[in-house]
PDB file of C-alpha atoms in Angstrom:
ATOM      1  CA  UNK M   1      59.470 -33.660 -43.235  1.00 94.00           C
ATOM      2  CA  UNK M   2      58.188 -31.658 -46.195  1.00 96.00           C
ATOM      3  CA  UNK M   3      61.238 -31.112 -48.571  1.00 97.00           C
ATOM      4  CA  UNK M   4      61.844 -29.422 -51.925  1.00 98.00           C
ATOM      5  CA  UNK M   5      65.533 -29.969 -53.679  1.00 98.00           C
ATOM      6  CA  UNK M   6      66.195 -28.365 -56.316  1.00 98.00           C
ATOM      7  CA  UNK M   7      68.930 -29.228 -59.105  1.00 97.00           C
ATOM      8  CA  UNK M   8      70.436 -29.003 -62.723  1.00 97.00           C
ATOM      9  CA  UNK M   9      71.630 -25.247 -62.638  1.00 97.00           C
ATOM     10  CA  UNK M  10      75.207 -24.299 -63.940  1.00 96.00           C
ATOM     11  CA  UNK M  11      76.536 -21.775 -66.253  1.00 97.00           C
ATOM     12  CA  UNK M  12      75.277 -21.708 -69.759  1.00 96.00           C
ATOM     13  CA  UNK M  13      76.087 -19.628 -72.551  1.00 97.00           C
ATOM     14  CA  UNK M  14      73.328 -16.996 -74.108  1.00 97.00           C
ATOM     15  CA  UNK M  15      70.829 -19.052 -76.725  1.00 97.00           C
ATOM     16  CA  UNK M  16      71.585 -22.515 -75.225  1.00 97.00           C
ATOM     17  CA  UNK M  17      68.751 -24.423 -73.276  1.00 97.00           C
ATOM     18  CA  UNK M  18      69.017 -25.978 -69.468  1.00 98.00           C
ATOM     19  CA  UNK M  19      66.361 -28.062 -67.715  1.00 98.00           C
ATOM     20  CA  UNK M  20      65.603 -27.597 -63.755  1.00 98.00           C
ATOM     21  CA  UNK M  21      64.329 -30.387 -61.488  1.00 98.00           C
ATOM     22  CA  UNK M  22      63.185 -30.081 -58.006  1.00 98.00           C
ATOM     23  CA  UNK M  23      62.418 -33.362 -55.643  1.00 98.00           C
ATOM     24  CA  UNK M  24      59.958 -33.358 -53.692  1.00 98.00           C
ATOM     25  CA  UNK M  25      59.500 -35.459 -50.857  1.00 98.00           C
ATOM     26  CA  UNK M  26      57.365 -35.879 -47.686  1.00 97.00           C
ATOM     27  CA  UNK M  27      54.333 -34.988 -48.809  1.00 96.00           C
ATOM     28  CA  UNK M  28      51.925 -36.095 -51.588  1.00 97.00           C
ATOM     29  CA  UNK M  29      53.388 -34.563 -54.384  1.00 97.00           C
ATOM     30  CA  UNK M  30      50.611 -35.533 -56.779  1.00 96.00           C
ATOM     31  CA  UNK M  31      47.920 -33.486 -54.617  1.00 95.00           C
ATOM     32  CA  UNK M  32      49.356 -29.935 -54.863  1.00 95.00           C
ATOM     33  CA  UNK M  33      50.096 -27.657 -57.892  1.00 96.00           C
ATOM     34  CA  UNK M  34      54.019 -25.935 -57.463  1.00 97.00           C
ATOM     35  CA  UNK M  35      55.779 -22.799 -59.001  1.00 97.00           C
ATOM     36  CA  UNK M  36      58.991 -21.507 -59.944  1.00 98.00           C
ATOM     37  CA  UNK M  37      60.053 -18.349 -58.687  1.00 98.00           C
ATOM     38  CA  UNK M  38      63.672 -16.684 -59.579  1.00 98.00           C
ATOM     39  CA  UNK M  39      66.026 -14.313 -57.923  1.00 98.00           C
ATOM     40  CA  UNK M  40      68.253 -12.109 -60.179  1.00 98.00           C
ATOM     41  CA  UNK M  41      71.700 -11.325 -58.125  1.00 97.00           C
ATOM     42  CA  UNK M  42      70.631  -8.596 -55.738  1.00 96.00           C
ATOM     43  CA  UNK M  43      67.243  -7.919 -56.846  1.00 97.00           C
ATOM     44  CA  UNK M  44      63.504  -9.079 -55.609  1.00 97.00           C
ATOM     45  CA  UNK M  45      61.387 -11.899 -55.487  1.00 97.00           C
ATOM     46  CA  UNK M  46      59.852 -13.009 -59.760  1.00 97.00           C
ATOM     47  CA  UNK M  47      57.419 -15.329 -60.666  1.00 97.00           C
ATOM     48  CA  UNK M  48      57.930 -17.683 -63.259  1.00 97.00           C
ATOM     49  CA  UNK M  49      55.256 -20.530 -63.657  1.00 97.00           C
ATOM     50  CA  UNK M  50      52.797 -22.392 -61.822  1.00 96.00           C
ATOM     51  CA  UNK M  51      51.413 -25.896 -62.598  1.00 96.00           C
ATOM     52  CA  UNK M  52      48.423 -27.866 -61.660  1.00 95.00           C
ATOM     53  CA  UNK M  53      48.340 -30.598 -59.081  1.00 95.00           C
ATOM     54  CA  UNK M  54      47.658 -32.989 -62.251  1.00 95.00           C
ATOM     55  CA  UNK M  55      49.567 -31.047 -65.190  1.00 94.00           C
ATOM     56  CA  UNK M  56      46.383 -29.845 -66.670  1.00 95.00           C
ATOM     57  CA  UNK M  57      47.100 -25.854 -66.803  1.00 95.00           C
ATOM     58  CA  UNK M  58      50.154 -24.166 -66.725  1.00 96.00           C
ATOM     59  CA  UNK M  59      50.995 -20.475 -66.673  1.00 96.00           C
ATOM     60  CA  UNK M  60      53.872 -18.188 -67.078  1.00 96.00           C
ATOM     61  CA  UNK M  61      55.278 -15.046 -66.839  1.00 96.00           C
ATOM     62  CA  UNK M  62      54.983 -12.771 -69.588  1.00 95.00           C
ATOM     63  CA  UNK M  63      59.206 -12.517 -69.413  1.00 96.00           C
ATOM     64  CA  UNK M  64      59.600 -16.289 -69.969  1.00 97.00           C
ATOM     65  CA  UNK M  65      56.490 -17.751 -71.937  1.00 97.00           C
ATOM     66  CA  UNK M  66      57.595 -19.249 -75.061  1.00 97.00           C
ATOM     67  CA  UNK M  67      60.902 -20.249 -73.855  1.00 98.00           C
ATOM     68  CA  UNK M  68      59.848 -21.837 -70.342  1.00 98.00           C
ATOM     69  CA  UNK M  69      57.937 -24.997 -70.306  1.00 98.00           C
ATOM     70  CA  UNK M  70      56.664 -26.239 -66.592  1.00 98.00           C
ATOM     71  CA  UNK M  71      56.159 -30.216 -65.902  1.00 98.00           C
ATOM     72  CA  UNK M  72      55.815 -32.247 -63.698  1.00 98.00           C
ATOM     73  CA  UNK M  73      56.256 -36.619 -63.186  1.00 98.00           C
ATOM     74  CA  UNK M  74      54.066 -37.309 -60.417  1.00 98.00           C
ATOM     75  CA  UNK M  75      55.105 -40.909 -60.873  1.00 98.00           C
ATOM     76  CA  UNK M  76      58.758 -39.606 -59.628  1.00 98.00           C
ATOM     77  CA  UNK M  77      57.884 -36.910 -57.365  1.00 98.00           C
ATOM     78  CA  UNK M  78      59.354 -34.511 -59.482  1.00 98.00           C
ATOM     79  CA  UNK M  79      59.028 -31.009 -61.199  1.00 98.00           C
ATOM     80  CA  UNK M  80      60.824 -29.612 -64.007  1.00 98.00           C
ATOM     81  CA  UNK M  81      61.072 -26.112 -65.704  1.00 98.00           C
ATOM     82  CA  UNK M  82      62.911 -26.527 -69.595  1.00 98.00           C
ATOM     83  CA  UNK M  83      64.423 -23.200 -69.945  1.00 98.00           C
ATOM     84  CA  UNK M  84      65.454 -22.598 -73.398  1.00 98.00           C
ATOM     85  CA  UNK M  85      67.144 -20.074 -75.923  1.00 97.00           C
ATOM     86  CA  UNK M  86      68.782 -18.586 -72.269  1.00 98.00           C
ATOM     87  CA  UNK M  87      69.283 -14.527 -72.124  1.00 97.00           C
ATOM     88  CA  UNK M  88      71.921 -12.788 -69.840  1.00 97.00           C
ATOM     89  CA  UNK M  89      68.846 -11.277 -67.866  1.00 97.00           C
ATOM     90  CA  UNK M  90      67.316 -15.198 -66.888  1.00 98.00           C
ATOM     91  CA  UNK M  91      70.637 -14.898 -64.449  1.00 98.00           C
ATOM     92  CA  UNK M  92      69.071 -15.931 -61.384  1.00 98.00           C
ATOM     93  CA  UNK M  93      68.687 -18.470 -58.292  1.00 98.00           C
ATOM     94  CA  UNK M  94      65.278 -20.881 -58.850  1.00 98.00           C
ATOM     95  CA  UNK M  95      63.292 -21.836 -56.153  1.00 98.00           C
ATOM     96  CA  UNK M  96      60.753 -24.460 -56.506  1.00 98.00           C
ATOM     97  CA  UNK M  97      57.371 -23.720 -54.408  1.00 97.00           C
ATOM     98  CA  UNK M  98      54.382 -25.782 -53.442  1.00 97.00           C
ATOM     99  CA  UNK M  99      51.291 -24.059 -54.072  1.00 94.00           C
ATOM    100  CA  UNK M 100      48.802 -24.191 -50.872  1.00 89.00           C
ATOM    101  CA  UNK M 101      44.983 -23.183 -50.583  1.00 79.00           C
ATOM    102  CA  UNK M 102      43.223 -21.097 -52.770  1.00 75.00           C
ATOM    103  CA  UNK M 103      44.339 -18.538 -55.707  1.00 82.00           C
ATOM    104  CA  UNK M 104      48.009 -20.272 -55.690  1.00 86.00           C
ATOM    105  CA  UNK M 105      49.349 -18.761 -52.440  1.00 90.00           C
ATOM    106  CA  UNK M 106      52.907 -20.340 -51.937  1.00 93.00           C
ATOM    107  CA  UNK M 107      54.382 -22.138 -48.214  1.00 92.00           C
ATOM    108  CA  UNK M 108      57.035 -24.623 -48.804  1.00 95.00           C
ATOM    109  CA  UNK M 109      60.301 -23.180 -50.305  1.00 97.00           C
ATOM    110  CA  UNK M 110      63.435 -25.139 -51.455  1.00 97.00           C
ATOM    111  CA  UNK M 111      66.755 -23.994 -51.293  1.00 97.00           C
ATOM    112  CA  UNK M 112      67.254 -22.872 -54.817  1.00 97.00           C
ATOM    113  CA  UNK M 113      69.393 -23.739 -57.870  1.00 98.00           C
ATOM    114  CA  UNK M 114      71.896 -20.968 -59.546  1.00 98.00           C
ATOM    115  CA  UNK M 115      71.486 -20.286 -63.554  1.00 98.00           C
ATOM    116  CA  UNK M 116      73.923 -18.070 -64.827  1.00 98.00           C
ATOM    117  CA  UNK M 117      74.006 -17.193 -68.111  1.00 97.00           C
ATOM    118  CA  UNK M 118      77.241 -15.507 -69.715  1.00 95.00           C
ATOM    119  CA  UNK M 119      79.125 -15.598 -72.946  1.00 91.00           C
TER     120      UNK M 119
ATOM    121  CA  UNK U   1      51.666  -7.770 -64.004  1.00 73.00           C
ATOM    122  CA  UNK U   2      54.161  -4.577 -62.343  1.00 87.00           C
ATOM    123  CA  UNK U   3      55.397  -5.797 -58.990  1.00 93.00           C
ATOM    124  CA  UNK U   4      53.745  -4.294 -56.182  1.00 96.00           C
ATOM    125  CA  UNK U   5      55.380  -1.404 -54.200  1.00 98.00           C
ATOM    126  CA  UNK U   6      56.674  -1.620 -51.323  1.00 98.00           C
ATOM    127  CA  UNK U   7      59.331   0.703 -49.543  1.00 98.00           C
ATOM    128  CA  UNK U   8      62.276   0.130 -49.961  1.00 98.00           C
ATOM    129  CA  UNK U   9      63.799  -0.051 -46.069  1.00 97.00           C
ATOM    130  CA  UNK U  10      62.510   0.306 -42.585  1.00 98.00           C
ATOM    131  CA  UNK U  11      63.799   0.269 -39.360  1.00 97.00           C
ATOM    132  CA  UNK U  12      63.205   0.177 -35.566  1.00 96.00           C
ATOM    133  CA  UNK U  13      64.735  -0.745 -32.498  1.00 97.00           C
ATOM    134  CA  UNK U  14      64.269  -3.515 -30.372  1.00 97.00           C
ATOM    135  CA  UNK U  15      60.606  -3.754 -28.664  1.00 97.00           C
ATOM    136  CA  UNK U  16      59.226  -1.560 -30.850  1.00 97.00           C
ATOM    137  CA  UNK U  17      57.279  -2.114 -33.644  1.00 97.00           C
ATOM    138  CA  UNK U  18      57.471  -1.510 -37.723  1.00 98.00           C
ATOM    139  CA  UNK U  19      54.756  -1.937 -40.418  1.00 98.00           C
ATOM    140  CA  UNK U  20      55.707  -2.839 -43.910  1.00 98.00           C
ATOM    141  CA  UNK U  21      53.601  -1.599 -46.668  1.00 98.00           C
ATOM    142  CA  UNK U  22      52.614  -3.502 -49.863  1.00 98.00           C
ATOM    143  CA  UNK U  23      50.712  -1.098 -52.364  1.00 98.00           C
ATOM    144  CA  UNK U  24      48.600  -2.472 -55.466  1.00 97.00           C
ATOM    145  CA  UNK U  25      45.629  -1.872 -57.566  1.00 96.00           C
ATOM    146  CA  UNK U  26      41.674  -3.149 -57.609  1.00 95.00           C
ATOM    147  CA  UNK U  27      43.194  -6.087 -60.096  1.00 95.00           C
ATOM    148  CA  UNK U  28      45.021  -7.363 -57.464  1.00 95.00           C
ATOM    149  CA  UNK U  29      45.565  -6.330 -53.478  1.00 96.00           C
ATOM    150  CA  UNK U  30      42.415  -4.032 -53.325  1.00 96.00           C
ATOM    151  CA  UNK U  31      40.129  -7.156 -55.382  1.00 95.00           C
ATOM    152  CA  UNK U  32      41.385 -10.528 -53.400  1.00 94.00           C
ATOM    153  CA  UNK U  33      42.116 -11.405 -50.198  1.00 94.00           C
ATOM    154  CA  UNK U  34      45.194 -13.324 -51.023  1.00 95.00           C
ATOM    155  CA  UNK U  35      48.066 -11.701 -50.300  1.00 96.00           C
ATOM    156  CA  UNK U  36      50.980 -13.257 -48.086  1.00 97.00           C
ATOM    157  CA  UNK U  37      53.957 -12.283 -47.184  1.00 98.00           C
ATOM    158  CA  UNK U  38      57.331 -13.556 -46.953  1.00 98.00           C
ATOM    159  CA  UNK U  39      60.611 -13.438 -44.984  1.00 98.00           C
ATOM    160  CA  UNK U  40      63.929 -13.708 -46.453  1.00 98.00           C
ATOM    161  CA  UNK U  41      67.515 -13.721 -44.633  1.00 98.00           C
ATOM    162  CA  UNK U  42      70.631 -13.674 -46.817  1.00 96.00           C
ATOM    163  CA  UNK U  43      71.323 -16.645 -48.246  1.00 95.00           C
ATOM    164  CA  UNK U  44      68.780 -18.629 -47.528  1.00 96.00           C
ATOM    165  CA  UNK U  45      65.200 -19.181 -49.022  1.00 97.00           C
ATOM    166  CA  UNK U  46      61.922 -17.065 -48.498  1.00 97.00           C
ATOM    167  CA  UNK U  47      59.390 -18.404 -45.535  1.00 97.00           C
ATOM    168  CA  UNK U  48      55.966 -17.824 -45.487  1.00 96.00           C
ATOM    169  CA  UNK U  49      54.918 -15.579 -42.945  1.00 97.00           C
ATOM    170  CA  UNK U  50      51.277 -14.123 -43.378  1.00 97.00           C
ATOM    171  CA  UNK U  51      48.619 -16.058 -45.681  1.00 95.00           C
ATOM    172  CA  UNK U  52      45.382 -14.487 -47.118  1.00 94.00           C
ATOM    173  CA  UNK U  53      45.976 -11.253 -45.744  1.00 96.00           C
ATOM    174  CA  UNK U  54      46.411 -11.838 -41.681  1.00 97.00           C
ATOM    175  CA  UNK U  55      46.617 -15.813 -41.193  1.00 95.00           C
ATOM    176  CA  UNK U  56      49.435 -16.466 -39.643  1.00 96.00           C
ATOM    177  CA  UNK U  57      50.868 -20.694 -40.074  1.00 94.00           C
ATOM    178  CA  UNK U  58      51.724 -22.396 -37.587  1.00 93.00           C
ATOM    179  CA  UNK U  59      54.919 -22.421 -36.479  1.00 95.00           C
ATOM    180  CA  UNK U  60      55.244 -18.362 -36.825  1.00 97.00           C
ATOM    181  CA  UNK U  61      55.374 -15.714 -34.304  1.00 97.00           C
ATOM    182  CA  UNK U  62      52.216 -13.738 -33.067  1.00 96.00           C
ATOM    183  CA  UNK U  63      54.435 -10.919 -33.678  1.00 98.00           C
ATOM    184  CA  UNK U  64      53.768 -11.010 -36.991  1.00 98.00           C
ATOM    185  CA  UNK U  65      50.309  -9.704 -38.170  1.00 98.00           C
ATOM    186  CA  UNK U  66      49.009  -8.833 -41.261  1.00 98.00           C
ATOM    187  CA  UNK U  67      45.780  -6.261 -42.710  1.00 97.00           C
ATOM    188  CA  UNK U  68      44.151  -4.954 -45.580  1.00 98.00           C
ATOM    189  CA  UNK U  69      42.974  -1.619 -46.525  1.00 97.00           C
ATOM    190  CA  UNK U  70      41.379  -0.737 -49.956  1.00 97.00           C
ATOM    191  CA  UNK U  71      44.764  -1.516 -52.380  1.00 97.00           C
ATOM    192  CA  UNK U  72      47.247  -1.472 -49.691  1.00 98.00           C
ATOM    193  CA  UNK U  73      48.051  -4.574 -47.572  1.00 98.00           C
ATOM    194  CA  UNK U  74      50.488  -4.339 -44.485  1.00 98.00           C
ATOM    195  CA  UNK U  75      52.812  -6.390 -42.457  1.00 98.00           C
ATOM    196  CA  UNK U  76      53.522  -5.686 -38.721  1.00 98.00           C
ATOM    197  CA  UNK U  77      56.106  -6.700 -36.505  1.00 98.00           C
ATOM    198  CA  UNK U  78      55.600  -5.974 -32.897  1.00 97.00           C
ATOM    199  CA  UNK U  79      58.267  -6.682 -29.845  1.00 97.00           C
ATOM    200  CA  UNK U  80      60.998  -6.132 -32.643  1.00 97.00           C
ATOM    201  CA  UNK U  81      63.526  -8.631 -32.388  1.00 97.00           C
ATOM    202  CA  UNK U  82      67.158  -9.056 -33.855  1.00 97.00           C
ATOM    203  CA  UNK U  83      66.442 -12.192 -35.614  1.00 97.00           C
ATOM    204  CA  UNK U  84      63.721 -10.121 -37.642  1.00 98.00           C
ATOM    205  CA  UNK U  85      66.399  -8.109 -39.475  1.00 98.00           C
ATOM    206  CA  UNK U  86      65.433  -9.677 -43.177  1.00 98.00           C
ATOM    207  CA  UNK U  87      63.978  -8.934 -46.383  1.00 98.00           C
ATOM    208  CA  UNK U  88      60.208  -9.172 -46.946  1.00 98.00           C
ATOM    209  CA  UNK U  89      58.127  -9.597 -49.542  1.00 98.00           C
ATOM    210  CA  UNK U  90      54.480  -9.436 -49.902  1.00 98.00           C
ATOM    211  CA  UNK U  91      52.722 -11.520 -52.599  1.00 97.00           C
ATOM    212  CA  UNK U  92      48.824 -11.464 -54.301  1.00 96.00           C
ATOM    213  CA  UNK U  93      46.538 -12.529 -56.771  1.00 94.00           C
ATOM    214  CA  UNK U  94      46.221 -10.866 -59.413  1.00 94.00           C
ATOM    215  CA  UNK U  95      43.213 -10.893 -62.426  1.00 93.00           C
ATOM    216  CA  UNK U  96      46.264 -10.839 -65.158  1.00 90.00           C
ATOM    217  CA  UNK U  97      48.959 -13.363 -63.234  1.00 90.00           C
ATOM    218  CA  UNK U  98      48.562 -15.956 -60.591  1.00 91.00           C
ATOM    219  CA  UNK U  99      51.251 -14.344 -58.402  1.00 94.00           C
ATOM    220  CA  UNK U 100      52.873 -11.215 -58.347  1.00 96.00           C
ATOM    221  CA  UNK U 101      55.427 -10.077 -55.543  1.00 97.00           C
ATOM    222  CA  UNK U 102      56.285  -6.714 -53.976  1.00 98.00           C
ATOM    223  CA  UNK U 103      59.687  -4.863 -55.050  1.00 98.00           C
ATOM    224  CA  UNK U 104      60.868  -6.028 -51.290  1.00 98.00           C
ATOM    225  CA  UNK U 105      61.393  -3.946 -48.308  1.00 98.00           C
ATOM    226  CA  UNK U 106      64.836  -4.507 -46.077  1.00 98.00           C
ATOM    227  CA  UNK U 107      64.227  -4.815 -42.010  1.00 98.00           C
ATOM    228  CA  UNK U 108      66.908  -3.154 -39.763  1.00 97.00           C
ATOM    229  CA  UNK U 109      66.909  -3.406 -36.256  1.00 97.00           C
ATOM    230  CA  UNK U 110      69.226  -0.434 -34.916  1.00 93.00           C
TER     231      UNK U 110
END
């Protein structure tokens, strides 16, 4: 079946860097583009980044660009997000998303990965 | 790209039915038909409910149905149920962000 696992979260202190990786499996991963969406403790639903199916664009929220970089390995079924120089308010739960149809509508969800950043 | 607004709770009892606003601008609800919409129990991860406005995947209820009107979009639930109680989400395209999401609304069933 379709599946999306996410890994590499922890805690991390303010300024440091931490790099995301979400497996994908069932499907062919090299044919659709994915996201990263976060959940701050308690709060709503946040974009983060979307890539292409082949790596060729990538976009970001304005709260993360310059610090975020999406990627992806098609070769290993696998997408990344490098978070670095990590604020307090980047305190969330990832989710990698496949991307599906048109204008980067969202259907397959993983089960997340918990960043916490704290001094 | 400000998060769309949704309410913040709303609630029913079981049978009846609800409808969840989502409230934008002409840059994104009112200018695209792709808005979705979500569910989200505690704990777990979101699930796609609605896609490009009122398609429903398969899998999903016919309860759910979804609708458009100038720069508000709206979910329904009809025949309320107790596994509905959840937090939703809407979701669109926007001219300024490839996604932006709805500030959430929380589902009780009474």
């Amino acid at each position: 079946q379709v599946q999306l696992v996410e890994s590499g979260g922890g805690v991390v202190q303010p300024g440091t860097s931490l790099r995301l990786s979400c497996a994908a499996s069932g499907f062919k991963f090299s044919n659709y583009g994915m996201h990263w969406v976060r959940q701050a403790p308690g709060k709503g639903l946040e974009w983060v980044a979307v890539i292409w199916y082949d790596g060729s664009n990538k976009y970001y929220a304005d709260s993360v660009k310059g610090r975020f970089t999406i990627s992806r390995d098609n070769s290993k079924n696998t997408l990344y997000l490098q978070m670095n120089s990590l604020r307090a308010e980047d305190t969330a739960v990832y989710y990698c998303v496949r991307v599906t149809g048109s204008y980067y509508n969202m259907d397959v969800w993983g089960q997340g990965t918990t960043v916490a950043v704290s001094s | 790209q400000s998060a769309l607004t949704q309410p913040a709770s709303v609630s029913g009892s079981p049978g009846q039915s609800i409808t969840i606003s989502c409230t934008g601008t002409s840059s994104d609800v009112g200018g695209y038909n792709y808005v979705s919409w979500y569910q989200q129990h505690p704990g777990k991860a979101p699930k796609l409910m609605i896609y490009e406005v009122s398609n429903r995947p398969s899998g999903v209820s016919n309860r759910f149905s979804g609708s458009k009107s100038g720069n508000t979009a709206s979910l329904t639930i009809s025949g309320l149920q107790a596994e509905d109680e959840a937090d939703y989400y809407c979701s669109s395209y926007t001219t300024s962000s490839p996604r932006v999401f709805g500030t959430g609304t929380k589902v009780t069933v009474l």
